[in-house]
Amino acid sequence: MFKILSKDALNQTVTRMNIEAPLIAKKAKAGQFIILRVDENGERIPLTVAGTDETNGTVEIIFQVVGATTEELNHKNAGDYLSDFVGPLGKPTELEGYKNVAVIGGGAGCAIALPEARALHKLGARVTSIVGFRNRDLVILEKEFLECSDQFVRMSDDGSWGEHGLVTNALEKLILSGGKFDCVIAIGPLIMMKFVCELTKKYNIKTICSMNPIMIDGTGMCGCCRVMVDGKMKFACVDGPDFDGHQIDFDSAMLRNTMYRPWEKHKYEETCNLFKKEVK
Amino acid sequence: MAIDMSPKKHSMPTQDPLVRAHNFKEVALGYSEQIAMAEAKRCLDCKNPQCVTGCPVQINIPAFIKEVANGDFEKAYQIITESSSLPAICGRVCPQESQCEGKCIRGKMPVRENAKIIGMSEPVGIGRLERFVADYHRLHAEQRPVEIKKNGHKVAIVGSGPSGLTCAGDLAKKGYDVTIYEALHLAGGVLSYGIPEFRLPKDIVQSEIEGLKELGVKVETDVVIGQTLTIDELLDDYGYEAIFVGSGAGLPKFMGIPGENAKGVYSANEFLTRINLMKAYLDDSETPIEHPKRVAVVGGGNVAMDACRSALRLGAEKVYCVYRRSMAELPARREEVEHAEEEGVDFKLLNNPIEIIEDRDGTAKSNPNYGTVKAIKCIKMELGEPDASGRRRPVPVPDSEFILDVDCVIMALGTSPNPLIKNTTPGIEVNSHGCLVVNEQTNETTKAHVYAGGDAVTGAATVILAMGAGKKAAKAIDEYITSK
C-alpha cells in the first residue's frame, strides 16, 4: 500500500498528488513513469513521474480525469492509500549535451514536459518553454514553468490566455526569428506532437516525443504499448517512452489509442454515476 | 496387490465441452478417491522405473503411486513434496506425455486382438494421480505449523514464477531468509498472468504461494528488479549473499507482417494477461477486453491453445488456430489440443499468415471500425527438408493465398527474455537469443553469486523445466553459502 501525502487541484480536471514511495523517489528521472492501481481490483494505469523528493521519499504525479480509473483516483485524498505503485519504468529522457532546447507542452502533457524542462535547466541548457491550453481555465503549472525556463511562451486556442494560436505557431515564429534550437521536446496530445514533428522536420531540428500508449504491465511483457518507429515495432514501456519524433508513426498510434474508447466511455459514466449515488 | 492390466487410463472426468467452452471454470474435474486408487493399480512398480528419469525434478513416482493404491494419500503427498514444491500445479500443466508418462512401460505395451497388434496401451495416468494427491492434501490436510531453524543467511529471488517459487521453497526449508521480488501486483508469474483459470485455477496458485509464506518466504510485489532496485544493490546494500533470477521470457514476438498494429491485434501475452491477471472476463472488471466474434490465433504451443480457448469463453463464434506446420509438429500438450478440438477450435494447419487486413473504409471519424482487423490473409504451406530443430521446414505453396474473415488476431509465436536485468547488471552475459548464460552444473550466471533459471535462461519452455532449474540453483546456492 502506498500513502497519498498531499493532493491539490491544478484545474477543474487536473490533480496533483504526492505519493510515499521512497525506492521510486530515489531512482526516477525525467521521462520515466510509474504504474498504479487505485484499489485491489483496479486497472493498471501508467502515469509519468512529474517530480520526486528523494529526501522525503515522495513521488509527484499529475493526472487528468479522463476515465473510470482517474475518476476513482481523484476521489482519494491525502491520508488514503493506493493499492499499487510501481516504477520507475521506461528509460529516462537523454538530456545531456544540449545547449538550447525548446520544451513544448500541450494541455495535461505539460505535467510531463515540466520535469524535462526542470532537468534541462539544472543541466545548464537554455530552456524555452512553449505551453498551450484550450483556454485560460485549463492552465496548469505556470509558476513552475517560469521557475525553470529562460523564455516562456503562453498559447491558447481561443486567445483567452497568452497568445491566440497553437504551440506550433509559436515555435515556428521563434525559429524564423533566429532561435537556434539543438533539440525540441514535445509532449502533449498525439496530434500536437505530430504537427510539431512535421514542423521541426522542415527545419531539421531533432525532436523527442514521449508516447503514452495503452499499457498493462509496463515491463515489456504484454506488447500492448507497441509503437511503430522508423518502420520497426518498439515497446514504449521498455524501449521508450521517448522516441525520435521524426520516426514515429503517429497515425497508427492515434488509431491504437482509440481501441477501447467506447468501453472506456461507458465505464467512466458508470463510475461517475456510482460516485453521484454515494454523494446522495 | 492385483495389477490392473486394462490398456486404457481411467478417463478424467471433465466438464461437458459445449458447456465449458462458455465458462472459465476448470475443465478437468479430477479423479475421485476410487478412480485414483484404481488407476494407481495399473502401475507395475518397475524395478528400474523409467518414469522417474523422465521427470525434471525426479519425483519418486512408483513410491507415491503405491501409497495412492493403498489409500494413504497423505503419505503419497509427502513423497511427492520431497522433490516438488508445486504438485497441484505440475499435475495440471506438465506435458506428461513427453516426460514421466512418455517413459512409462505400460505405454509401450502392444494391445492385441485375436493375436493381432491393434495399438499401444496407455501409460499410467501419473499426472492425474499427482494432481489428485495434491488436491486431496489441500482439501484434507491439517495445517501444522512448520518449524524451521533459521540459518541467518539471506537470499533474494527475482520473479515469482515457477522457477523462483521452487528455488524459494527449497531454500526456505533449509532455513534461509528468502525474499521474492515480483514486478507485478500479484505473485505467480506465468501461473498467474499466463495460464488461464480453466486450466489452472488461480486459488490453487495462491494457495501454493501461501504455503511458501508459511515457510517464512517473503514476497515483495510491485518491485521491478533492474528499475526499482538493481542486482548490485541487492548484493551490496541489502545484504543478500546470493540471488536467483527467474525473470522469465516475457517479451512477446510478432511476425513483422503488414497490419500487426491494427486495432484487434493482440499478443497472446496481452490477451491472456487482460483475462487472467486483470480478470477482464468478469463483468465488473475495470480492465477492458474486446469480445471478438471471429478470431485467428497464430501459433501452435500451449499459449496458442490457451488463447483459442479463452477467446471461445469470451463468446467468440469461430476460433481458428493458424499453424504453419502439421498436427504432428504442433508443440502444445496433447490434452490441450484434444480439449480445444472438443470445444470447437478450427485448426488451420499448414497455413501461415502473410498480412492482416484492416478496415480502411472512409475515415476514422466516419467509420468507427476504421483501423480495426477485418481479415487475415494466409498462404498454404507444405513440409520440406528438416531444419535446425530437426522438424521439417514449412515452405509456402505458390499462389495458394486465401483469406479468413476475422475481427481479432492473437499472435502466440513465443516470447524472448526480458532485457531489463541484462541491461542493468554489469557482468551478466546473455547469448544471441538474449538468454542468460549459466554454468550447467550450478545455474550460476557469469556474475558471481547470481544464479538464474527458467525461461530467462532457456527461452520459453515449460513450468516443470523451470522448477527443475530453480531446484538445481537452490542446491548450488546452499552449497556455496555453507562452504563460505
mmCIF file of N, CA and C in Angstrom, chain A residues 145-248:
data_model
loop_
_atom_site.group_PDB
_atom_site.id
_atom_site.type_symbol
_atom_site.label_atom_id
_atom_site.label_comp_id
_atom_site.label_asym_id
_atom_site.label_seq_id
_atom_site.Cartn_x
_atom_site.Cartn_y
_atom_site.Cartn_z
ATOM 1 N N PHE A 145 6.765 26.389 -14.514
ATOM 2 C CA PHE A 145 7.492 26.548 -15.780
ATOM 3 C C PHE A 145 8.348 27.814 -15.754
ATOM 4 N N LEU A 146 7.785 28.886 -15.193
ATOM 5 C CA LEU A 146 8.528 30.149 -15.133
ATOM 6 C C LEU A 146 9.843 29.968 -14.376
ATOM 7 N N GLU A 147 9.799 29.144 -13.336
ATOM 8 C CA GLU A 147 10.981 28.949 -12.493
ATOM 9 C C GLU A 147 12.144 28.276 -13.225
ATOM 10 N N CYS A 148 11.838 27.479 -14.244
ATOM 11 C CA CYS A 148 12.917 26.715 -14.874
ATOM 12 C C CYS A 148 13.102 27.081 -16.349
ATOM 13 N N SER A 149 12.443 28.141 -16.802
ATOM 14 C CA SER A 149 12.532 28.492 -18.217
ATOM 15 C C SER A 149 13.242 29.828 -18.403
ATOM 16 N N ASP A 150 14.123 29.887 -19.402
ATOM 17 C CA ASP A 150 14.746 31.163 -19.755
ATOM 18 C C ASP A 150 13.772 32.012 -20.569
ATOM 19 N N GLN A 151 12.920 31.342 -21.276
ATOM 20 C CA GLN A 151 11.898 32.029 -22.050
ATOM 21 C C GLN A 151 10.616 31.222 -21.902
ATOM 22 N N PHE A 152 9.505 31.902 -21.741
ATOM 23 C CA PHE A 152 8.240 31.194 -21.506
ATOM 24 C C PHE A 152 7.179 31.750 -22.444
ATOM 25 N N VAL A 153 6.631 30.900 -23.288
ATOM 26 C CA VAL A 153 5.635 31.356 -24.265
ATOM 27 C C VAL A 153 4.289 30.713 -23.958
ATOM 28 N N ARG A 154 3.277 31.577 -23.751
ATOM 29 C CA ARG A 154 1.932 31.082 -23.431
ATOM 30 C C ARG A 154 1.069 31.104 -24.692
ATOM 31 N N MET A 155 0.376 30.014 -24.933
ATOM 32 C CA MET A 155 -0.519 29.947 -26.097
ATOM 33 C C MET A 155 -1.879 29.406 -25.652
ATOM 34 N N SER A 156 -2.943 29.905 -26.272
ATOM 35 C CA SER A 156 -4.256 29.285 -26.036
ATOM 36 C C SER A 156 -5.040 29.244 -27.339
ATOM 37 N N ASP A 157 -5.877 28.216 -27.435
ATOM 38 C CA ASP A 157 -6.645 28.018 -28.680
ATOM 39 C C ASP A 157 -7.620 29.162 -28.918
ATOM 40 N N ASP A 158 -8.124 29.759 -27.822
ATOM 41 C CA ASP A 158 -9.153 30.789 -28.001
ATOM 42 C C ASP A 158 -8.651 32.199 -27.681
ATOM 43 N N GLY A 159 -7.363 32.307 -27.380
ATOM 44 C CA GLY A 159 -6.808 33.628 -27.107
ATOM 45 C C GLY A 159 -7.081 34.164 -25.706
ATOM 46 N N SER A 160 -7.698 33.329 -24.839
ATOM 47 C CA SER A 160 -8.039 33.829 -23.502
ATOM 48 C C SER A 160 -6.833 33.844 -22.564
ATOM 49 N N TRP A 161 -5.725 33.294 -22.986
ATOM 50 C CA TRP A 161 -4.502 33.275 -22.159
ATOM 51 C C TRP A 161 -3.312 33.373 -23.104
ATOM 52 N N GLY A 162 -2.404 34.261 -22.855
ATOM 53 C CA GLY A 162 -1.233 34.415 -23.719
ATOM 54 C C GLY A 162 -1.641 34.767 -25.136
ATOM 55 N N GLU A 163 -0.906 34.170 -26.069
ATOM 56 C CA GLU A 163 -1.211 34.452 -27.475
ATOM 57 C C GLU A 163 -2.273 33.504 -28.010
ATOM 58 N N HIS A 164 -3.007 33.985 -28.992
ATOM 59 C CA HIS A 164 -4.028 33.185 -29.642
ATOM 60 C C HIS A 164 -3.336 32.288 -30.684
ATOM 61 N N GLY A 165 -3.475 30.981 -30.570
ATOM 62 C CA GLY A 165 -2.869 30.110 -31.585
ATOM 63 C C GLY A 165 -2.335 28.819 -30.995
ATOM 64 N N LEU A 166 -1.665 28.079 -31.833
ATOM 65 C CA LEU A 166 -1.162 26.763 -31.442
ATOM 66 C C LEU A 166 0.324 26.841 -31.067
ATOM 67 N N VAL A 167 0.790 25.842 -30.356
ATOM 68 C CA VAL A 167 2.209 25.826 -29.966
ATOM 69 C C VAL A 167 3.113 25.794 -31.200
ATOM 70 N N THR A 168 2.611 25.173 -32.277
ATOM 71 C CA THR A 168 3.431 25.111 -33.494
ATOM 72 C C THR A 168 3.625 26.511 -34.086
ATOM 73 N N ASN A 169 2.577 27.366 -33.976
ATOM 74 C CA ASN A 169 2.720 28.748 -34.463
ATOM 75 C C ASN A 169 3.848 29.446 -33.705
ATOM 76 N N ALA A 170 3.852 29.275 -32.383
ATOM 77 C CA ALA A 170 4.861 29.942 -31.557
ATOM 78 C C ALA A 170 6.256 29.410 -31.874
ATOM 79 N N LEU A 171 6.351 28.099 -32.038
ATOM 80 C CA LEU A 171 7.660 27.501 -32.310
ATOM 81 C C LEU A 171 8.212 27.997 -33.648
ATOM 82 N N GLU A 172 7.360 28.008 -34.660
ATOM 83 C CA GLU A 172 7.829 28.429 -35.976
ATOM 84 C C GLU A 172 8.275 29.895 -35.944
ATOM 85 N N LYS A 173 7.518 30.693 -35.204
ATOM 86 C CA LYS A 173 7.860 32.115 -35.094
ATOM 87 C C LYS A 173 9.253 32.283 -34.477
ATOM 88 N N LEU A 174 9.511 31.497 -33.422
ATOM 89 C CA LEU A 174 10.819 31.583 -32.763
ATOM 90 C C LEU A 174 11.936 31.116 -33.691
ATOM 91 N N ILE A 175 11.667 30.054 -34.438
ATOM 92 C CA ILE A 175 12.691 29.536 -35.354
ATOM 93 C C ILE A 175 12.999 30.575 -36.427
ATOM 94 N N LEU A 176 11.934 31.166 -36.963
ATOM 95 C CA LEU A 176 12.120 32.142 -38.052
ATOM 96 C C LEU A 176 12.809 33.416 -37.561
ATOM 97 N N SER A 177 12.618 33.720 -36.266
ATOM 98 C CA SER A 177 13.256 34.929 -35.748
ATOM 99 C C SER A 177 14.652 34.627 -35.205
ATOM 100 N N GLY A 178 15.192 33.458 -35.561
ATOM 101 C CA GLY A 178 16.593 33.194 -35.269
ATOM 102 C C GLY A 178 16.859 32.278 -34.090
ATOM 103 N N GLY A 179 15.798 31.715 -33.467
ATOM 104 C CA GLY A 179 16.004 30.780 -32.357
ATOM 105 C C GLY A 179 16.676 29.513 -32.866
ATOM 106 N N LYS A 180 17.899 29.247 -32.404
ATOM 107 C CA LYS A 180 18.631 28.076 -32.906
ATOM 108 C C LYS A 180 18.544 26.953 -31.872
ATOM 109 N N PHE A 181 17.507 26.161 -31.982
ATOM 110 C CA PHE A 181 17.330 25.068 -31.035
ATOM 111 C C PHE A 181 18.110 23.841 -31.491
ATOM 112 N N ASP A 182 18.868 23.237 -30.560
ATOM 113 C CA ASP A 182 19.520 21.985 -30.956
ATOM 114 C C ASP A 182 18.637 20.779 -30.652
ATOM 115 N N CYS A 183 17.531 20.998 -29.951
ATOM 116 C CA CYS A 183 16.584 19.904 -29.703
ATOM 117 C C CYS A 183 15.222 20.474 -29.321
ATOM 118 N N VAL A 184 14.178 19.796 -29.756
ATOM 119 C CA VAL A 184 12.823 20.141 -29.332
ATOM 120 C C VAL A 184 12.258 18.921 -28.607
ATOM 121 N N ILE A 185 11.674 19.172 -27.434
ATOM 122 C CA ILE A 185 10.997 18.086 -26.720
ATOM 123 C C ILE A 185 9.513 18.415 -26.723
ATOM 124 N N ALA A 186 8.713 17.575 -27.323
ATOM 125 C CA ALA A 186 7.288 17.867 -27.454
ATOM 126 C C ALA A 186 6.478 16.805 -26.732
ATOM 127 N N ILE A 187 5.625 17.246 -25.814
ATOM 128 C CA ILE A 187 4.807 16.306 -25.059
ATOM 129 C C ILE A 187 3.393 16.856 -24.927
ATOM 130 N N GLY A 188 2.449 16.091 -25.405
ATOM 131 C CA GLY A 188 1.055 16.522 -25.343
ATOM 132 C C GLY A 188 0.206 15.564 -26.149
ATOM 133 N N PRO A 189 -0.958 16.015 -26.598
ATOM 134 C CA PRO A 189 -1.798 15.132 -27.409
ATOM 135 C C PRO A 189 -1.028 14.661 -28.650
ATOM 136 N N LEU A 190 -1.323 13.447 -29.114
ATOM 137 C CA LEU A 190 -0.611 12.876 -30.265
ATOM 138 C C LEU A 190 -0.673 13.800 -31.473
ATOM 139 N N ILE A 191 -1.825 14.440 -31.667
ATOM 140 C CA ILE A 191 -1.987 15.284 -32.844
ATOM 141 C C ILE A 191 -1.059 16.507 -32.755
ATOM 142 N N MET A 192 -0.894 17.013 -31.533
ATOM 143 C CA MET A 192 0.027 18.148 -31.360
ATOM 144 C C MET A 192 1.460 17.709 -31.651
ATOM 145 N N MET A 193 1.847 16.547 -31.112
ATOM 146 C CA MET A 193 3.220 16.075 -31.318
ATOM 147 C C MET A 193 3.462 15.816 -32.803
ATOM 148 N N LYS A 194 2.451 15.290 -33.474
ATOM 149 C CA LYS A 194 2.590 15.018 -34.909
ATOM 150 C C LYS A 194 2.900 16.321 -35.667
ATOM 151 N N PHE A 195 2.157 17.383 -35.348
ATOM 152 C CA PHE A 195 2.366 18.634 -36.087
ATOM 153 C C PHE A 195 3.668 19.330 -35.687
ATOM 154 N N VAL A 196 4.046 19.205 -34.419
ATOM 155 C CA VAL A 196 5.356 19.747 -34.023
ATOM 156 C C VAL A 196 6.452 19.049 -34.833
ATOM 157 N N CYS A 197 6.327 17.723 -34.962
ATOM 158 C CA CYS A 197 7.352 16.957 -35.686
ATOM 159 C C CYS A 197 7.386 17.328 -37.167
ATOM 160 N N GLU A 198 6.224 17.541 -37.749
ATOM 161 C CA GLU A 198 6.212 17.940 -39.159
ATOM 162 C C GLU A 198 6.957 19.266 -39.343
ATOM 163 N N LEU A 199 6.752 20.152 -38.372
ATOM 164 C CA LEU A 199 7.407 21.463 -38.444
ATOM 165 C C LEU A 199 8.924 21.347 -38.252
ATOM 166 N N THR A 200 9.321 20.613 -37.217
ATOM 167 C CA THR A 200 10.759 20.551 -36.919
ATOM 168 C C THR A 200 11.514 19.753 -37.973
ATOM 169 N N LYS A 201 10.813 18.848 -38.658
ATOM 170 C CA LYS A 201 11.427 18.099 -39.745
ATOM 171 C C LYS A 201 11.807 19.081 -40.856
ATOM 172 N N LYS A 202 10.890 20.016 -41.090
ATOM 173 C CA LYS A 202 11.117 21.028 -42.123
ATOM 174 C C LYS A 202 12.383 21.829 -41.821
ATOM 175 N N TYR A 203 12.604 22.104 -40.528
ATOM 176 C CA TYR A 203 13.773 22.904 -40.139
ATOM 177 C C TYR A 203 14.929 22.031 -39.658
ATOM 178 N N ASN A 204 14.744 20.715 -39.776
ATOM 179 C CA ASN A 204 15.797 19.775 -39.434
ATOM 180 C C ASN A 204 16.285 19.923 -37.986
ATOM 181 N N ILE A 205 15.333 19.976 -37.066
ATOM 182 C CA ILE A 205 15.694 20.056 -35.641
ATOM 183 C C ILE A 205 15.286 18.745 -34.963
ATOM 184 N N LYS A 206 16.242 18.122 -34.312
ATOM 185 C CA LYS A 206 15.973 16.873 -33.605
ATOM 186 C C LYS A 206 14.798 17.048 -32.636
ATOM 187 N N THR A 207 13.888 16.088 -32.630
ATOM 188 C CA THR A 207 12.702 16.224 -31.788
ATOM 189 C C THR A 207 12.423 14.929 -31.025
ATOM 190 N N ILE A 208 12.235 15.076 -29.723
ATOM 191 C CA ILE A 208 11.938 13.911 -28.881
ATOM 192 C C ILE A 208 10.486 14.009 -28.425
ATOM 193 N N CYS A 209 9.745 12.912 -28.576
ATOM 194 C CA CYS A 209 8.359 12.891 -28.103
ATOM 195 C C CYS A 209 8.189 11.769 -27.090
ATOM 196 N N SER A 210 7.347 12.003 -26.098
ATOM 197 C CA SER A 210 7.054 10.981 -25.093
ATOM 198 C C SER A 210 5.712 10.353 -25.433
ATOM 199 N N MET A 211 5.722 9.056 -25.668
ATOM 200 C CA MET A 211 4.498 8.366 -26.075
ATOM 201 C C MET A 211 3.766 7.810 -24.861
ATOM 202 N N ASN A 212 2.465 7.814 -24.930
ATOM 203 C CA ASN A 212 1.653 7.348 -23.816
ATOM 204 C C ASN A 212 0.583 6.380 -24.318
ATOM 205 N N PRO A 213 1.012 5.243 -24.866
ATOM 206 C CA PRO A 213 0.034 4.297 -25.419
ATOM 207 C C PRO A 213 -0.648 3.483 -24.328
ATOM 208 N N ILE A 214 -1.611 2.692 -24.738
ATOM 209 C CA ILE A 214 -2.287 1.798 -23.792
ATOM 210 C C ILE A 214 -1.259 0.783 -23.297
ATOM 211 N N MET A 215 -1.318 0.479 -22.011
ATOM 212 C CA MET A 215 -0.288 -0.342 -21.392
ATOM 213 C C MET A 215 -0.910 -1.226 -20.319
ATOM 214 N N ILE A 216 -0.317 -2.383 -20.076
ATOM 215 C CA ILE A 216 -0.800 -3.165 -18.919
ATOM 216 C C ILE A 216 0.316 -3.337 -17.894
ATOM 217 N N ASP A 217 1.333 -4.123 -18.245
ATOM 218 C CA ASP A 217 2.331 -4.437 -17.207
ATOM 219 C C ASP A 217 3.416 -3.376 -17.107
ATOM 220 N N GLY A 218 3.800 -2.775 -18.230
ATOM 221 C CA GLY A 218 4.826 -1.729 -18.178
ATOM 222 C C GLY A 218 6.242 -2.257 -18.079
ATOM 223 N N THR A 219 6.432 -3.573 -18.231
ATOM 224 C CA THR A 219 7.779 -4.137 -18.120
ATOM 225 C C THR A 219 8.181 -4.908 -19.373
ATOM 226 N N GLY A 220 7.447 -4.731 -20.471
ATOM 227 C CA GLY A 220 7.836 -5.386 -21.717
ATOM 228 C C GLY A 220 7.156 -6.710 -21.956
ATOM 229 N N MET A 221 6.118 -7.000 -21.205
ATOM 230 C CA MET A 221 5.539 -8.323 -21.279
ATOM 231 C C MET A 221 4.333 -8.435 -22.202
ATOM 232 N N CYS A 222 3.522 -7.386 -22.285
ATOM 233 C CA CYS A 222 2.245 -7.584 -22.984
ATOM 234 C C CYS A 222 2.294 -7.147 -24.441
ATOM 235 N N GLY A 223 3.209 -6.260 -24.800
ATOM 236 C CA GLY A 223 3.294 -5.846 -26.201
ATOM 237 C C GLY A 223 2.152 -4.953 -26.632
ATOM 238 N N CYS A 224 1.357 -4.518 -25.672
ATOM 239 C CA CYS A 224 0.181 -3.705 -25.946
ATOM 240 C C CYS A 224 0.585 -2.285 -26.336
ATOM 241 N N CYS A 225 1.721 -1.826 -25.801
ATOM 242 C CA CYS A 225 2.135 -0.437 -25.966
ATOM 243 C C CYS A 225 3.003 -0.251 -27.199
ATOM 244 N N ARG A 226 2.867 -1.149 -28.175
ATOM 245 C CA ARG A 226 3.778 -1.063 -29.318
ATOM 246 C C ARG A 226 3.521 0.190 -30.160
ATOM 247 N N VAL A 227 4.631 0.737 -30.615
ATOM 248 C CA VAL A 227 4.614 1.962 -31.404
ATOM 249 C C VAL A 227 5.523 1.685 -32.601
ATOM 250 N N MET A 228 5.128 2.123 -33.779
ATOM 251 C CA MET A 228 5.992 1.938 -34.944
ATOM 252 C C MET A 228 6.941 3.135 -35.036
ATOM 253 N N VAL A 229 8.229 2.849 -34.962
ATOM 254 C CA VAL A 229 9.244 3.896 -35.030
ATOM 255 C C VAL A 229 10.224 3.513 -36.143
ATOM 256 N N ASP A 230 10.340 4.356 -37.130
ATOM 257 C CA ASP A 230 11.213 4.076 -38.271
ATOM 258 C C ASP A 230 10.870 2.710 -38.886
ATOM 259 N N GLY A 231 9.594 2.412 -38.938
ATOM 260 C CA GLY A 231 9.138 1.159 -39.535
ATOM 261 C C GLY A 231 9.355 -0.070 -38.671
ATOM 262 N N LYS A 232 9.914 0.124 -37.469
ATOM 263 C CA LYS A 232 10.154 -1.026 -36.593
ATOM 264 C C LYS A 232 9.211 -0.967 -35.393
ATOM 265 N N MET A 233 8.845 -2.149 -34.901
ATOM 266 C CA MET A 233 7.967 -2.198 -33.749
ATOM 267 C C MET A 233 8.763 -1.989 -32.466
ATOM 268 N N LYS A 234 8.353 -0.986 -31.686
ATOM 269 C CA LYS A 234 9.021 -0.717 -30.410
ATOM 270 C C LYS A 234 7.984 -0.790 -29.300
ATOM 271 N N PHE A 235 8.426 -1.210 -28.104
ATOM 272 C CA PHE A 235 7.533 -1.212 -26.953
ATOM 273 C C PHE A 235 7.826 0.043 -26.126
ATOM 274 N N ALA A 236 6.818 0.900 -25.988
ATOM 275 C CA ALA A 236 7.029 2.171 -25.286
ATOM 276 C C ALA A 236 7.507 1.950 -23.853
ATOM 277 N N CYS A 237 7.084 0.853 -23.222
ATOM 278 C CA CYS A 237 7.405 0.666 -21.803
ATOM 279 C C CYS A 237 8.875 0.347 -21.565
ATOM 280 N N VAL A 238 9.521 -0.362 -22.475
ATOM 281 C CA VAL A 238 10.932 -0.689 -22.255
ATOM 282 C C VAL A 238 11.883 -0.014 -23.247
ATOM 283 N N ASP A 239 11.426 0.221 -24.472
ATOM 284 C CA ASP A 239 12.280 0.909 -25.453
ATOM 285 C C ASP A 239 12.122 2.422 -25.334
ATOM 286 N N GLY A 240 11.041 2.869 -24.750
ATOM 287 C CA GLY A 240 10.713 4.301 -24.643
ATOM 288 C C GLY A 240 10.540 4.679 -23.201
ATOM 289 N N PRO A 241 9.616 5.584 -22.849
ATOM 290 C CA PRO A 241 8.536 6.085 -23.717
ATOM 291 C C PRO A 241 8.974 7.165 -24.719
ATOM 292 N N ASP A 242 10.249 7.620 -24.639
ATOM 293 C CA ASP A 242 10.685 8.659 -25.584
ATOM 294 C C ASP A 242 11.170 8.040 -26.885
ATOM 295 N N PHE A 243 10.808 8.672 -27.977
ATOM 296 C CA PHE A 243 11.323 8.225 -29.276
ATOM 297 C C PHE A 243 11.638 9.452 -30.122
ATOM 298 N N ASP A 244 12.434 9.210 -31.166
ATOM 299 C CA ASP A 244 12.731 10.251 -32.141
ATOM 300 C C ASP A 244 11.429 10.590 -32.876
ATOM 301 N N GLY A 245 10.941 11.786 -32.636
ATOM 302 C CA GLY A 245 9.631 12.171 -33.155
ATOM 303 C C GLY A 245 9.524 12.084 -34.664
ATOM 304 N N HIS A 246 10.638 12.288 -35.337
ATOM 305 C CA HIS A 246 10.586 12.268 -36.806
ATOM 306 C C HIS A 246 10.386 10.861 -37.353
ATOM 307 N N GLN A 247 10.546 9.840 -36.491
ATOM 308 C CA GLN A 247 10.432 8.449 -36.942
ATOM 309 C C GLN A 247 9.128 7.794 -36.485
ATOM 310 N N ILE A 248 8.376 8.498 -35.635
ATOM 311 C CA ILE A 248 7.170 7.869 -35.059
ATOM 312 C C ILE A 248 6.024 7.887 -36.070
#
